[in-house]
CSV table of C-alpha atoms and ligand atoms in Angstrom, one decimal:
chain,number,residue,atom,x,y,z
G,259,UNK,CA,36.3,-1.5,-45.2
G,260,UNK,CA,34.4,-1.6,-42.1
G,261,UNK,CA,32.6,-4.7,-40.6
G,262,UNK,CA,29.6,-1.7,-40.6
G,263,UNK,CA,28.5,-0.5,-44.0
G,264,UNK,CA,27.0,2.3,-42.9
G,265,UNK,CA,30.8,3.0,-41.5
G,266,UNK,CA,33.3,4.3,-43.7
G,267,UNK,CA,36.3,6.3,-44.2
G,268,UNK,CA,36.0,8.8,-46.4
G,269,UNK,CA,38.6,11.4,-47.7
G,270,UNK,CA,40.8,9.5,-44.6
G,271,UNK,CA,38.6,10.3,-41.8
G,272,UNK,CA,35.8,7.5,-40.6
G,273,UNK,CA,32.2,8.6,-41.4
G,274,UNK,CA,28.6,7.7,-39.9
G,275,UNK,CA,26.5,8.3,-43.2
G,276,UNK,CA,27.2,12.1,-44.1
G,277,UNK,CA,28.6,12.8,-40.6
G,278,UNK,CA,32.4,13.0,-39.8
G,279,UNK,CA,32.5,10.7,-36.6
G,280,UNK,CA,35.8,12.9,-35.2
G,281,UNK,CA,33.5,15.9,-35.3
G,282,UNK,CA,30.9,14.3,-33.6
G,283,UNK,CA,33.6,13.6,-30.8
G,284,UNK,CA,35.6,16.8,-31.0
G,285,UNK,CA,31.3,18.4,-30.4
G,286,UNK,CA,30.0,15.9,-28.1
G,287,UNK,CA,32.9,14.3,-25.7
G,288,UNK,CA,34.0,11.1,-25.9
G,289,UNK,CA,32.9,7.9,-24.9
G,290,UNK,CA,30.1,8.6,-26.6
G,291,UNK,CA,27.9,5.8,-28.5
G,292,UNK,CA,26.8,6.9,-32.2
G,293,UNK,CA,24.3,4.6,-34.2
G,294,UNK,CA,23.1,5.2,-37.8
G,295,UNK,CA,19.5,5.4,-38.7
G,296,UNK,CA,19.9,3.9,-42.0
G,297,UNK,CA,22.1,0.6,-40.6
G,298,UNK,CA,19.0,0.3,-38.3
G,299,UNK,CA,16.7,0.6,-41.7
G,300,UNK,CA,19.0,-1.2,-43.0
G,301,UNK,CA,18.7,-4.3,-40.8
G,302,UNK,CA,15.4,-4.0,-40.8
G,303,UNK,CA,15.0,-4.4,-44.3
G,304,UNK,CA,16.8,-7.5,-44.8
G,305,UNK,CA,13.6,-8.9,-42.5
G,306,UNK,CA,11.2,-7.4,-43.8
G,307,UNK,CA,12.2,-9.0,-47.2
G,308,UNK,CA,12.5,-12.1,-45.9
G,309,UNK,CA,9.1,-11.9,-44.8
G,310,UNK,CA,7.3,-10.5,-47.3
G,311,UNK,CA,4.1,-11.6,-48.1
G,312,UNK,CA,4.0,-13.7,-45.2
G,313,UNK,CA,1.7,-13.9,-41.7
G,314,UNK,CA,4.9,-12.6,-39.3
G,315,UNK,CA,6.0,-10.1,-36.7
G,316,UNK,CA,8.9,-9.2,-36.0
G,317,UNK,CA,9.6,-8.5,-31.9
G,318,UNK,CA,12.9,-6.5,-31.7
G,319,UNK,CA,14.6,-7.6,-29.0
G,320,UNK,CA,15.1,-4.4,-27.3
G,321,UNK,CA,17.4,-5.8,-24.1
G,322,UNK,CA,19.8,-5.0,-27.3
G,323,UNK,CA,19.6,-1.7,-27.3
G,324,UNK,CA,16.5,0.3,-25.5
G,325,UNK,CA,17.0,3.4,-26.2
G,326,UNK,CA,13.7,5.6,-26.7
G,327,UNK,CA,15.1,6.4,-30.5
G,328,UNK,CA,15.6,3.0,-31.3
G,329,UNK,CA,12.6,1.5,-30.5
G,330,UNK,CA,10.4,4.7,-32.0
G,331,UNK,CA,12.6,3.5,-35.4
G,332,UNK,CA,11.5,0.3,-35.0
G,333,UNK,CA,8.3,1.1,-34.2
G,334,UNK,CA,7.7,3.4,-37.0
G,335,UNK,CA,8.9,0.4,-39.2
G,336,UNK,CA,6.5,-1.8,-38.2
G,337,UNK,CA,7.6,-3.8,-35.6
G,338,UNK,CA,6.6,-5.0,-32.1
G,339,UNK,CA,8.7,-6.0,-28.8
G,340,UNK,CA,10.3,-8.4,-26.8
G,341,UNK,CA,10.6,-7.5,-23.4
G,342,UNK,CA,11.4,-9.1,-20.2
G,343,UNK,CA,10.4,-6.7,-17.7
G,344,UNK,CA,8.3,-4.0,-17.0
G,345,UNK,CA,11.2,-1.3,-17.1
G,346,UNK,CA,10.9,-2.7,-20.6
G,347,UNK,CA,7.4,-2.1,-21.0
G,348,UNK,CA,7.6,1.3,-19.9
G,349,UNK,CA,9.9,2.1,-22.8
G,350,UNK,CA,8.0,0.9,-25.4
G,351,UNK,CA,4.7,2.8,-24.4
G,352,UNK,CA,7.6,5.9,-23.5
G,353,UNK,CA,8.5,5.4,-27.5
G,354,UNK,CA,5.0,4.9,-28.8
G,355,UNK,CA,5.7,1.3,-29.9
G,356,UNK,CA,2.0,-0.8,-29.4
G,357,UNK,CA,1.9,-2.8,-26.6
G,358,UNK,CA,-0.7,-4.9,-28.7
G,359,UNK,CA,2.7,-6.5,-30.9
G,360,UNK,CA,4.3,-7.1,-27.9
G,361,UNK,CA,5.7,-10.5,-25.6
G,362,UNK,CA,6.6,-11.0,-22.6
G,363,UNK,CA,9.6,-13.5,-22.1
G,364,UNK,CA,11.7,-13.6,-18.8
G,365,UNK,CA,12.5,-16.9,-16.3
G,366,UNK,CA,10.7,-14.0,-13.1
G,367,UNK,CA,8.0,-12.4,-14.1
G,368,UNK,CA,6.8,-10.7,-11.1
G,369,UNK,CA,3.3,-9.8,-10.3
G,370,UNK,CA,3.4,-6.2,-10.9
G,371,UNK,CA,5.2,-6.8,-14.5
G,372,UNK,CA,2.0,-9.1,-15.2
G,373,UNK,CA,-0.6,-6.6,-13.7
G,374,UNK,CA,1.5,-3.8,-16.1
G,375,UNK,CA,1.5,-6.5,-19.5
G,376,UNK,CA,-1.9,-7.2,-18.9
G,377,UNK,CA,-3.3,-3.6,-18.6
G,378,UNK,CA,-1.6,-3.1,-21.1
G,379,UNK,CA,-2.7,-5.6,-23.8
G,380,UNK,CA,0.5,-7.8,-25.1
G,381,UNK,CA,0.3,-9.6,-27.5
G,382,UNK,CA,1.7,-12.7,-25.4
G,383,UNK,CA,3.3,-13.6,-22.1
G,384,UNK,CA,5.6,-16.4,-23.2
G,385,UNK,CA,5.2,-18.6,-20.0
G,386,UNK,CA,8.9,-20.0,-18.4
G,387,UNK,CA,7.0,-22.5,-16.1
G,388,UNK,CA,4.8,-24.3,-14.4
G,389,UNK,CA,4.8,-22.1,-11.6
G,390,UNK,CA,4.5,-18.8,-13.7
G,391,UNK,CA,1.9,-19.9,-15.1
G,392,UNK,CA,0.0,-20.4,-11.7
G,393,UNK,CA,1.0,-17.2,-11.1
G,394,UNK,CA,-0.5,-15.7,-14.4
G,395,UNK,CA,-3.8,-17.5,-14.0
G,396,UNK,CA,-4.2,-16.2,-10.9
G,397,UNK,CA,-3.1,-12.7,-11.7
G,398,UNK,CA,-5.0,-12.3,-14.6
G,399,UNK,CA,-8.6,-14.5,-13.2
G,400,UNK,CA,-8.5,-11.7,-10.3
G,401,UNK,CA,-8.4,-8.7,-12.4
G,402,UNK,CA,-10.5,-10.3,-14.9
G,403,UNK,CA,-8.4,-10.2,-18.0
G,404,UNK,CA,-7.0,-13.3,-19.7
G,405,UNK,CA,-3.3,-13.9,-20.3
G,406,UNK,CA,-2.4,-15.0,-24.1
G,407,UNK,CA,0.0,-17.4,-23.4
G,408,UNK,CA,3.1,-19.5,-25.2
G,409,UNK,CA,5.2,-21.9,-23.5
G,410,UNK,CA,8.6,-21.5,-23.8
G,411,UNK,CA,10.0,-24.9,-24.9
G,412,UNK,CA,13.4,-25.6,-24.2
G,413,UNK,CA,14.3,-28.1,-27.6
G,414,UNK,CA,17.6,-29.1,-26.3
G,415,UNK,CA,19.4,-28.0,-29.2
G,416,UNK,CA,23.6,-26.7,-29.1
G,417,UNK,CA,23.5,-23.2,-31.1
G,418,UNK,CA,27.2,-23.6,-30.3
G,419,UNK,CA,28.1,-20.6,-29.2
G,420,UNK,CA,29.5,-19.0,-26.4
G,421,UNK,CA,28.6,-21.1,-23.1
G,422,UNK,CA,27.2,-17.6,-21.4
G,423,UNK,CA,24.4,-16.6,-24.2
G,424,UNK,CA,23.8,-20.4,-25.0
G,425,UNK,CA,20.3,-20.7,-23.7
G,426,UNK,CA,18.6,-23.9,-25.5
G,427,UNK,CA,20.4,-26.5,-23.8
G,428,UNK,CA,18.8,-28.7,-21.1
G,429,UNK,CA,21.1,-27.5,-18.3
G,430,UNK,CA,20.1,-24.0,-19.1
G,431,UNK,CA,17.6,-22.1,-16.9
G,432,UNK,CA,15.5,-21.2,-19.4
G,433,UNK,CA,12.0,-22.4,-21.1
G,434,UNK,CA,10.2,-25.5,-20.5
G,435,UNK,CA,11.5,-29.2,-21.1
G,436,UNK,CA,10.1,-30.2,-24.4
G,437,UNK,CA,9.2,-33.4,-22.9
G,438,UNK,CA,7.1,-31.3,-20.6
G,439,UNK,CA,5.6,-29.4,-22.8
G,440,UNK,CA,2.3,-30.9,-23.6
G,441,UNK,CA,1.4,-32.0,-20.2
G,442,UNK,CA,1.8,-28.5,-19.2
G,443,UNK,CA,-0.5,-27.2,-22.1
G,444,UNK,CA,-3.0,-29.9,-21.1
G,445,UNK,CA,-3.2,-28.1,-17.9
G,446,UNK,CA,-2.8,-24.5,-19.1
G,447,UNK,CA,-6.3,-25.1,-21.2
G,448,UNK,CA,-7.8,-26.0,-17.9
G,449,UNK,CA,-6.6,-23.1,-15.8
G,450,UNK,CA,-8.9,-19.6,-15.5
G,451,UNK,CA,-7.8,-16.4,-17.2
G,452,UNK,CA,-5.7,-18.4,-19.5
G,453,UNK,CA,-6.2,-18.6,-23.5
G,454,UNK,CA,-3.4,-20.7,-25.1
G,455,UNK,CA,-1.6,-18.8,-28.6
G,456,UNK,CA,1.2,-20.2,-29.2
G,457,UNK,CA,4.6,-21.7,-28.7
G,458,UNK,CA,8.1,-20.0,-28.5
G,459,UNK,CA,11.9,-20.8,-28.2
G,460,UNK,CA,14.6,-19.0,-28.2
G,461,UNK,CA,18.0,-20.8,-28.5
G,462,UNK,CA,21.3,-18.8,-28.1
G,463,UNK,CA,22.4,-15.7,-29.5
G,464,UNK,CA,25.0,-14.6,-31.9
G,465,UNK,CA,24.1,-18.3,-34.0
G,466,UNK,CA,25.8,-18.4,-37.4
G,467,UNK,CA,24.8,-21.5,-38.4
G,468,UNK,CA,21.2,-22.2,-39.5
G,469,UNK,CA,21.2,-26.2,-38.4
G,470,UNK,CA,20.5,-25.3,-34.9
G,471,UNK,CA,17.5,-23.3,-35.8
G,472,UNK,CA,16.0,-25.7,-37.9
G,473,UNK,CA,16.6,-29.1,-35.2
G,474,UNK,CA,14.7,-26.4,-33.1
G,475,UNK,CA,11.9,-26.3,-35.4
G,476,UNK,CA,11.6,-29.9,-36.4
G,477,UNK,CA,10.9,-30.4,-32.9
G,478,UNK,CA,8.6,-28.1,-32.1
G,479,UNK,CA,6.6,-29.2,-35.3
G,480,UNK,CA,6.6,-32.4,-34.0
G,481,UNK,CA,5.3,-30.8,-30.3
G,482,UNK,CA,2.7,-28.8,-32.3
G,483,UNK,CA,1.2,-32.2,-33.9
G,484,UNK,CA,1.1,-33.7,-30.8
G,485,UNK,CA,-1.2,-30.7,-29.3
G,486,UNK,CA,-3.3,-31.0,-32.2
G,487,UNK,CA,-4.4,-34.7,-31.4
G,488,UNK,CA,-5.1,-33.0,-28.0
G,489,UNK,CA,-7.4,-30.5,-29.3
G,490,UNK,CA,-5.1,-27.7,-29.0
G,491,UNK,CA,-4.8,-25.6,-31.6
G,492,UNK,CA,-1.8,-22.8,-32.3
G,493,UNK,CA,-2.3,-19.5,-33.9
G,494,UNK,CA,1.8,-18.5,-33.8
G,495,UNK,CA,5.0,-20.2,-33.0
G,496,UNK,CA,8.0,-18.0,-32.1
G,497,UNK,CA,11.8,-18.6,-32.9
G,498,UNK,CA,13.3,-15.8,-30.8
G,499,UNK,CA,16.3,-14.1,-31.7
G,500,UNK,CA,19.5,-15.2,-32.2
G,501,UNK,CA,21.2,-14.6,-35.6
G,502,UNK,CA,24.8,-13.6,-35.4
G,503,UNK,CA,26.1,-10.4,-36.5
G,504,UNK,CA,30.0,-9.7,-38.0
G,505,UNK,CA,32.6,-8.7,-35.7
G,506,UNK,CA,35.3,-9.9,-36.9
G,507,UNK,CA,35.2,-11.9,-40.1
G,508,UNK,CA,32.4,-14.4,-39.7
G,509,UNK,CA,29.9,-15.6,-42.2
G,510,UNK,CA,26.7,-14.9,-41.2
G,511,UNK,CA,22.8,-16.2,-41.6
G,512,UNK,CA,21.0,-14.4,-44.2
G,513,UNK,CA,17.1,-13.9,-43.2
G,514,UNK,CA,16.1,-13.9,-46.1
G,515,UNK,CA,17.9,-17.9,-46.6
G,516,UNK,CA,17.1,-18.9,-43.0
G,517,UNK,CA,13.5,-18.0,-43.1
G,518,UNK,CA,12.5,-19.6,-46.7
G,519,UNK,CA,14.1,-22.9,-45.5
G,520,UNK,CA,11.9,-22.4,-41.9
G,521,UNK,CA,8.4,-21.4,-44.0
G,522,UNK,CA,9.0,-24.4,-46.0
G,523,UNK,CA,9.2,-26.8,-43.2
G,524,UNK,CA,6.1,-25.0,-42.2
G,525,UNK,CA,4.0,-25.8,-45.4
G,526,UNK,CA,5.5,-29.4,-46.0
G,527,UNK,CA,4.1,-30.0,-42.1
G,528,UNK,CA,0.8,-28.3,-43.4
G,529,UNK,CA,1.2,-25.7,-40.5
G,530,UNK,CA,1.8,-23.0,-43.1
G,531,UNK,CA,-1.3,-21.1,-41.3
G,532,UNK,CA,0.8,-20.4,-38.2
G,533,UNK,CA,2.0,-16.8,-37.9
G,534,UNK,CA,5.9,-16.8,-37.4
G,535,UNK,CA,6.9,-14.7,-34.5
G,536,UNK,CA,11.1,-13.6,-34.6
G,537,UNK,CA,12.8,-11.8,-31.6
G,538,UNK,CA,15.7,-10.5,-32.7
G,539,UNK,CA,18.0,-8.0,-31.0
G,540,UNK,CA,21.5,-8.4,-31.7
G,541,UNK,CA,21.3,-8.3,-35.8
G,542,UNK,CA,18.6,-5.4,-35.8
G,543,UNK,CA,21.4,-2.8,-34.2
G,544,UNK,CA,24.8,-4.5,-33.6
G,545,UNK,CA,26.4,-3.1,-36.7
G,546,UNK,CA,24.0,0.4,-36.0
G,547,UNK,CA,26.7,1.5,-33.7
G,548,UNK,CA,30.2,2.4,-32.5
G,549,UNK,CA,31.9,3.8,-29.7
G,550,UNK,CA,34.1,6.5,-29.7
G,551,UNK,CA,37.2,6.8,-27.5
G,552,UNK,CA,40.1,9.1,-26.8
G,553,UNK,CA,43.4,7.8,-26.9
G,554,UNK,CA,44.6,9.4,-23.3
G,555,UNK,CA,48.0,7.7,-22.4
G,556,UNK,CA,50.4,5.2,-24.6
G,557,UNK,CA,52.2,3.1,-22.3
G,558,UNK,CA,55.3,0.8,-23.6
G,559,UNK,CA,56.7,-1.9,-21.5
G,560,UNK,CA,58.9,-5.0,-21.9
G,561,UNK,CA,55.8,-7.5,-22.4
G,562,UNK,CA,53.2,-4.9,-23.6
G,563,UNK,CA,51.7,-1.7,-25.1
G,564,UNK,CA,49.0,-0.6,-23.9
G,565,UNK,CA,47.0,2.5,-25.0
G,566,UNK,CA,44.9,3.6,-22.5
G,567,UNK,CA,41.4,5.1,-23.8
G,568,UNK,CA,38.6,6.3,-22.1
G,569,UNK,CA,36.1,4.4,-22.7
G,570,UNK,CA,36.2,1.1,-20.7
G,571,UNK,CA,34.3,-1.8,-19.3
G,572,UNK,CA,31.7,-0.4,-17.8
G,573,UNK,CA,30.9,1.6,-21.1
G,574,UNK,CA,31.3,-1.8,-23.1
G,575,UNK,CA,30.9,-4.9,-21.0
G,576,UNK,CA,31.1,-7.4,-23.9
G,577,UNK,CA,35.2,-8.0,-24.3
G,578,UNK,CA,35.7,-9.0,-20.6
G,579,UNK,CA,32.5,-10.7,-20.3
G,580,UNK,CA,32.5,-13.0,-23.1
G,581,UNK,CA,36.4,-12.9,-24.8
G,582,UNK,CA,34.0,-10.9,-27.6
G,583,UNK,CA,35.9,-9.1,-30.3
G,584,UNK,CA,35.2,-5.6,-31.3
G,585,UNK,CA,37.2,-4.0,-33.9
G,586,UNK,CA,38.9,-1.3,-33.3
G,587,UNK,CA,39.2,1.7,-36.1
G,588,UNK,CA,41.4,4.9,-35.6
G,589,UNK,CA,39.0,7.6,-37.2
G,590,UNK,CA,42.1,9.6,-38.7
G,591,UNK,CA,44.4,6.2,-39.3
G,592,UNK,CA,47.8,6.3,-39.9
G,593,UNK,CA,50.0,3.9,-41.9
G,594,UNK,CA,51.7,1.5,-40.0
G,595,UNK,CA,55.2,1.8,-40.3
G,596,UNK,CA,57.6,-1.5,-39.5
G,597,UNK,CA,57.8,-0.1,-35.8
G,598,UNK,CA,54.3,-0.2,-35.5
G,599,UNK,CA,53.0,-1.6,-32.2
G,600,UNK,CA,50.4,-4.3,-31.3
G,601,UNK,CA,48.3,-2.4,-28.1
G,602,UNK,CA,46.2,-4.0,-25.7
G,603,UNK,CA,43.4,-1.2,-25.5
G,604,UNK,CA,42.1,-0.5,-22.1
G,605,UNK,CA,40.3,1.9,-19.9
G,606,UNK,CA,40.5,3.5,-16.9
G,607,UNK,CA,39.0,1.3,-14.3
G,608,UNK,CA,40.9,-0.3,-11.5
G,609,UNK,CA,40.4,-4.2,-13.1
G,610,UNK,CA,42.6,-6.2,-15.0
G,611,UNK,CA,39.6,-7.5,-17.0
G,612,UNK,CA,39.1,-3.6,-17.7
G,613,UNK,CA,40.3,-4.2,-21.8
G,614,UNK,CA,38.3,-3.4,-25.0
G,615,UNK,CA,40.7,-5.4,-27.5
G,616,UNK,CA,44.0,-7.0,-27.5
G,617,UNK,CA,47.2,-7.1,-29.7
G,618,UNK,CA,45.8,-4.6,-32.3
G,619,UNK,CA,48.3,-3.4,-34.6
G,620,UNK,CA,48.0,0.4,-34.8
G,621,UNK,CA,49.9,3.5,-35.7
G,622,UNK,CA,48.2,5.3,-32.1
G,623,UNK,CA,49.4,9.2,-30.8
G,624,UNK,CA,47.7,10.4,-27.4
G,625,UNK,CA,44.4,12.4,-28.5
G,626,UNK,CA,43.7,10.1,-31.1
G,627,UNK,CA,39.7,9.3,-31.6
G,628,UNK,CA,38.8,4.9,-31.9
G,629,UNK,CA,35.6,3.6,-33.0
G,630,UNK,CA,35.0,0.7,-31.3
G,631,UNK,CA,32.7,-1.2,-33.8
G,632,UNK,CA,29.8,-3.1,-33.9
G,633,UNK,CA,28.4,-1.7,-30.3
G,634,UNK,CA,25.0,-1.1,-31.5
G,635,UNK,CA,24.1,-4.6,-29.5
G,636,UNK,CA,24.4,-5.0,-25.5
G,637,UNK,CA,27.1,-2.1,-25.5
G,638,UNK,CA,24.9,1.1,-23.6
G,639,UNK,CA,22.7,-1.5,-22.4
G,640,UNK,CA,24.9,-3.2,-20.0
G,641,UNK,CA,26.6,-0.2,-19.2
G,642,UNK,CA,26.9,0.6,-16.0
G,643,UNK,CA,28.4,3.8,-13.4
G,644,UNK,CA,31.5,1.2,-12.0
G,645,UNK,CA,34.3,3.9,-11.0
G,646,UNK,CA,31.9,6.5,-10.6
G,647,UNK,CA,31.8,7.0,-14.1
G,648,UNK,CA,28.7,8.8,-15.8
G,649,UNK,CA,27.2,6.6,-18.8
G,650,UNK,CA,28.0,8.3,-21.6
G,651,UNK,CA,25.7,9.8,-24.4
G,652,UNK,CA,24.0,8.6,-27.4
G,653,UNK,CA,23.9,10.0,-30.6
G,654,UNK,CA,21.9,8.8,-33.7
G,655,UNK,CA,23.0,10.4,-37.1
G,656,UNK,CA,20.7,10.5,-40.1
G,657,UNK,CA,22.2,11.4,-43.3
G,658,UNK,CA,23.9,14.7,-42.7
G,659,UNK,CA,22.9,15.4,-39.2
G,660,UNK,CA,23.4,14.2,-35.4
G,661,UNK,CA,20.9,13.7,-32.8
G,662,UNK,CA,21.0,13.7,-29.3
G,663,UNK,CA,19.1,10.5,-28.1
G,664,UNK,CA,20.6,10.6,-24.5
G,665,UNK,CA,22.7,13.4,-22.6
G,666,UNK,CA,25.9,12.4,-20.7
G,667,UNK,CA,24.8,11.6,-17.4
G,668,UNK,CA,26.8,14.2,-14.7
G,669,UNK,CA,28.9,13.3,-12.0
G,670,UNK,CA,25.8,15.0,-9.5
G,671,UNK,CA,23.5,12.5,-11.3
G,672,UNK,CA,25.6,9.8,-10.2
G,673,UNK,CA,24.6,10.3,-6.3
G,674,UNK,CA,21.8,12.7,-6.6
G,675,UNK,CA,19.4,9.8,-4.9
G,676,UNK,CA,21.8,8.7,-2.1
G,677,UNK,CA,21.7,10.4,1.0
G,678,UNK,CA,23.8,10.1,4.5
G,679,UNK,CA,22.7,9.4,7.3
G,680,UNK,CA,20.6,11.6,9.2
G,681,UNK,CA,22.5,13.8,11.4
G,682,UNK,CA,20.9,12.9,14.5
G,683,UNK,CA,21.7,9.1,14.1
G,684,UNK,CA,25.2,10.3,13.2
G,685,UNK,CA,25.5,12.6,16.3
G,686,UNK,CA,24.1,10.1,18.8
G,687,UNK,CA,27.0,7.0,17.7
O,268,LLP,N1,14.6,-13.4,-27.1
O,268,LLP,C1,15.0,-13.8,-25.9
O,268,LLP,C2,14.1,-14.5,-25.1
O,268,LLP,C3,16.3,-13.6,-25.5
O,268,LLP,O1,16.7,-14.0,-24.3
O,268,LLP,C4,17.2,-12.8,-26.3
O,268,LLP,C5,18.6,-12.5,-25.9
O,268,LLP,C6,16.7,-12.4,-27.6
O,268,LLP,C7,15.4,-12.7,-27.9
O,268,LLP,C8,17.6,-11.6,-28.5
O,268,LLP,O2,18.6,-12.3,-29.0
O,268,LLP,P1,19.6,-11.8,-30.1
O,268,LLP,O3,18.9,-11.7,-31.4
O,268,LLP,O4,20.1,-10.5,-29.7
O,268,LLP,O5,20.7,-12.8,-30.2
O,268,LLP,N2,24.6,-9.9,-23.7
O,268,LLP,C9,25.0,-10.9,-24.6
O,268,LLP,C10,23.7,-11.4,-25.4
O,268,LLP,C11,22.7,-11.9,-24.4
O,268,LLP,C12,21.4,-12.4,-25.2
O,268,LLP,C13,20.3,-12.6,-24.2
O,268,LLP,N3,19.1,-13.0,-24.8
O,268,LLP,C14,26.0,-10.4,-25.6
O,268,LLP,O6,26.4,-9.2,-25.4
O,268,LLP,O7,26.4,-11.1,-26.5
């Protein structure tokens, strides 16, 4: 068993759906990220049931994963996008998603991004301050558009989870003090090229516990009341992302039980008209994906065993970034035998803090394919070329075959926009 469903040995070897995941390595190299269609369909599903018959939209946070083949998925599916840039933006109209289901979220929203949003039609800017929304009014008054806009509210709620992707706490840079918050709608009504729409928070990510949520929600009902006696009225409010996938062995929110208790609260506050907006990233592809590594080197000392792969930090970001745990899977396992080792597994780069797991218990031989799991989420995304090392490629399997979603970058791709200096500079020092 998998922490992935869509994951599974079968007749000893670890498949993707219908696909054999050490063929897929043996064809396509290694790293190499592979993500199933139907865990995507899957995920999406266990929203769109807990939403049924209700006024909602569901933004996938794509910062999770923004590959073109995702988001065309998603798209397809139904659903609309956070972004928080206009790289971001681009992808989504690249992918055919509509611009008209998307928001805007982001502490720096420059002026081009809000020129780009604007032009073309989002659904909602959700504003991060008092300043940005100067900005936006004055942006959007001068090209004679006007900006639908949410506050971002920052409840000052724990989501308890890790300090780094905790972001609903007061000391945190993001949203709008709740306390704030209605003196800064009082002004937004006032400003030019601005129409008020809503109100959004986003609290922390990987949550696994639905108390936070709701303490959010109480208080921004009791914000959205307040408004009211000021004669502004909401059409949405947004919850952002946030719910926590399995890695390891953790319990996680069900939708479908989270949102019932949320649309309840709604009704009882008699706010049940509001459209719920959701952002979620993480739990839409986390559990989509692996990444497959070569086992290149075992290395036994006193202290440790290390098996050294090739995939590494800059490939998956997560482990050294956070203490995350992925779980590791050989894709042809072998029993464990008493001698079995525990390996630290790390890659290639010239950093201590270059590890994918720790003190893993398995039965490893040099040219042996892993699956790192769950790296559907913030894996390719915060890849990066550290070492000089391409990005590797992206595959997306659907039932019995593979799909190319993104080539291996090349090692002349990694410089082919640098140049030297120009030989007469260098000939005249
Ligand atoms: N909306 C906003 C405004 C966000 O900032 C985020 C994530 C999301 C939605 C999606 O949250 P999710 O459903 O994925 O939890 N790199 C970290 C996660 C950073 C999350 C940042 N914001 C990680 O690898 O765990």
């Amino acid at each position: 068993m998998t922490v992935a469903p869509r994951f599974q040995h079968k007749n000893g070897t670890l498949h993707v759906e219908d696909v054999s995941l050490a063929q897929l390595a043996k064809e396509f190299g290694t790293p190499l990220y592979v993500y199933s269609r139907a865990a995507l369909q899957d995920a999406w599903e266990s929203y769109a049931r807990a939403l049924a018959g209700r006024e909602a939209l569901v933004c996938f946070g794509m910062k999770a994963n923004s590959n073109l083949a995702v988001l065309a998925e998603f798209s397809r599916l139904g659903a609309g996008f956070d972004i928080v840039s206009g790289g971001e933006l681009a992808r989504v109209q690249a992918a055919g998603g509509d611009p008209g289901k998307v928001v805007f979220s982001g502490v720096g929203k420059q002026v081009w991004e809000m020129q780009a949003a604007l032009e073309a039609g989002v659904k909602c800017f959700n504003v991060e301050s008092d300043a940005e929304l100067d900005r936006l009014s004055k942006v959007a008054s001068t090209s004679g558009r006007v900006a639908p806009v949410s506050l971002r509210v920052n409840p000052d709620v724990d989501a308890q989870t890790h300090p780094y992707i905790s972001t609903g706490l007061k000391e945190n840079k993001f949203g709008i003090a709740i306390e704030q918050a209605p003196e800064i709608y009082r002004r937004a009504k006032t400003l030019p090229g601005i129409e008020i729409v809503g109100v959004d928070c986003h609290i922390g990510s990987q949550i696994t516990e639905a108390a936070p949520y709701l303490d959010a929600l109480d208080k921004l009902i009791a914000l959205i009341h307040g408004l009211r006696e000021d004669g502004i009225e909401l059409k949405h409010l947004d919850l952002g992302g946030g719910i926590g996938i399995r890695y390891a062995n953790e319990q996680v929110l069900e939708p479908e039980k989270l949102f019932s208790q949320v649309f309840e609260r709604l009704e009882a506050a008699d706010l049940g008209h509001l459209e719920l907006v959701l952002e979620p990233g993480r739990s839409l592809v986390g559990n989509a994906g692996v990444l497959l590594t070569e086992v290149q080197y075992l290395k036994h000392s006193d202290a440790k065993n290390f098996a050294i792969v090739d995939a590494a930090m800059n490939d998956l970001l997560r482990p050294t970034l956070y203490d995350a745990w992925h779980d590791v899977e050989a894709v042809n396992p072998r029993p464990a035998t008493a001698v079995t080792p525990s390996y630290d597994i790390v890659g290639p780069i010239c950093e201590s803090g270059d590890w994918l797991a720790r003190e893993r218990r398995l039965e490893l031989h040099q040219g042996d394919i892993l699956a790192v799991m769950s790296a559907g989420a913030y894996a390719f995304t915060m890849s990066s070329q550290y070492n000089s090392r391409p990005r590797a490629a992206e595959i997306m399997v659907d039932g019995t075959r593979a799909h190319v979603v993104r080539q291996r970058e090349t090692i002349a791709g990694l410089f082919e926009s640098e140049r030297t200096l120009p030989a007469d500079v260098l000939n005249n020092s």
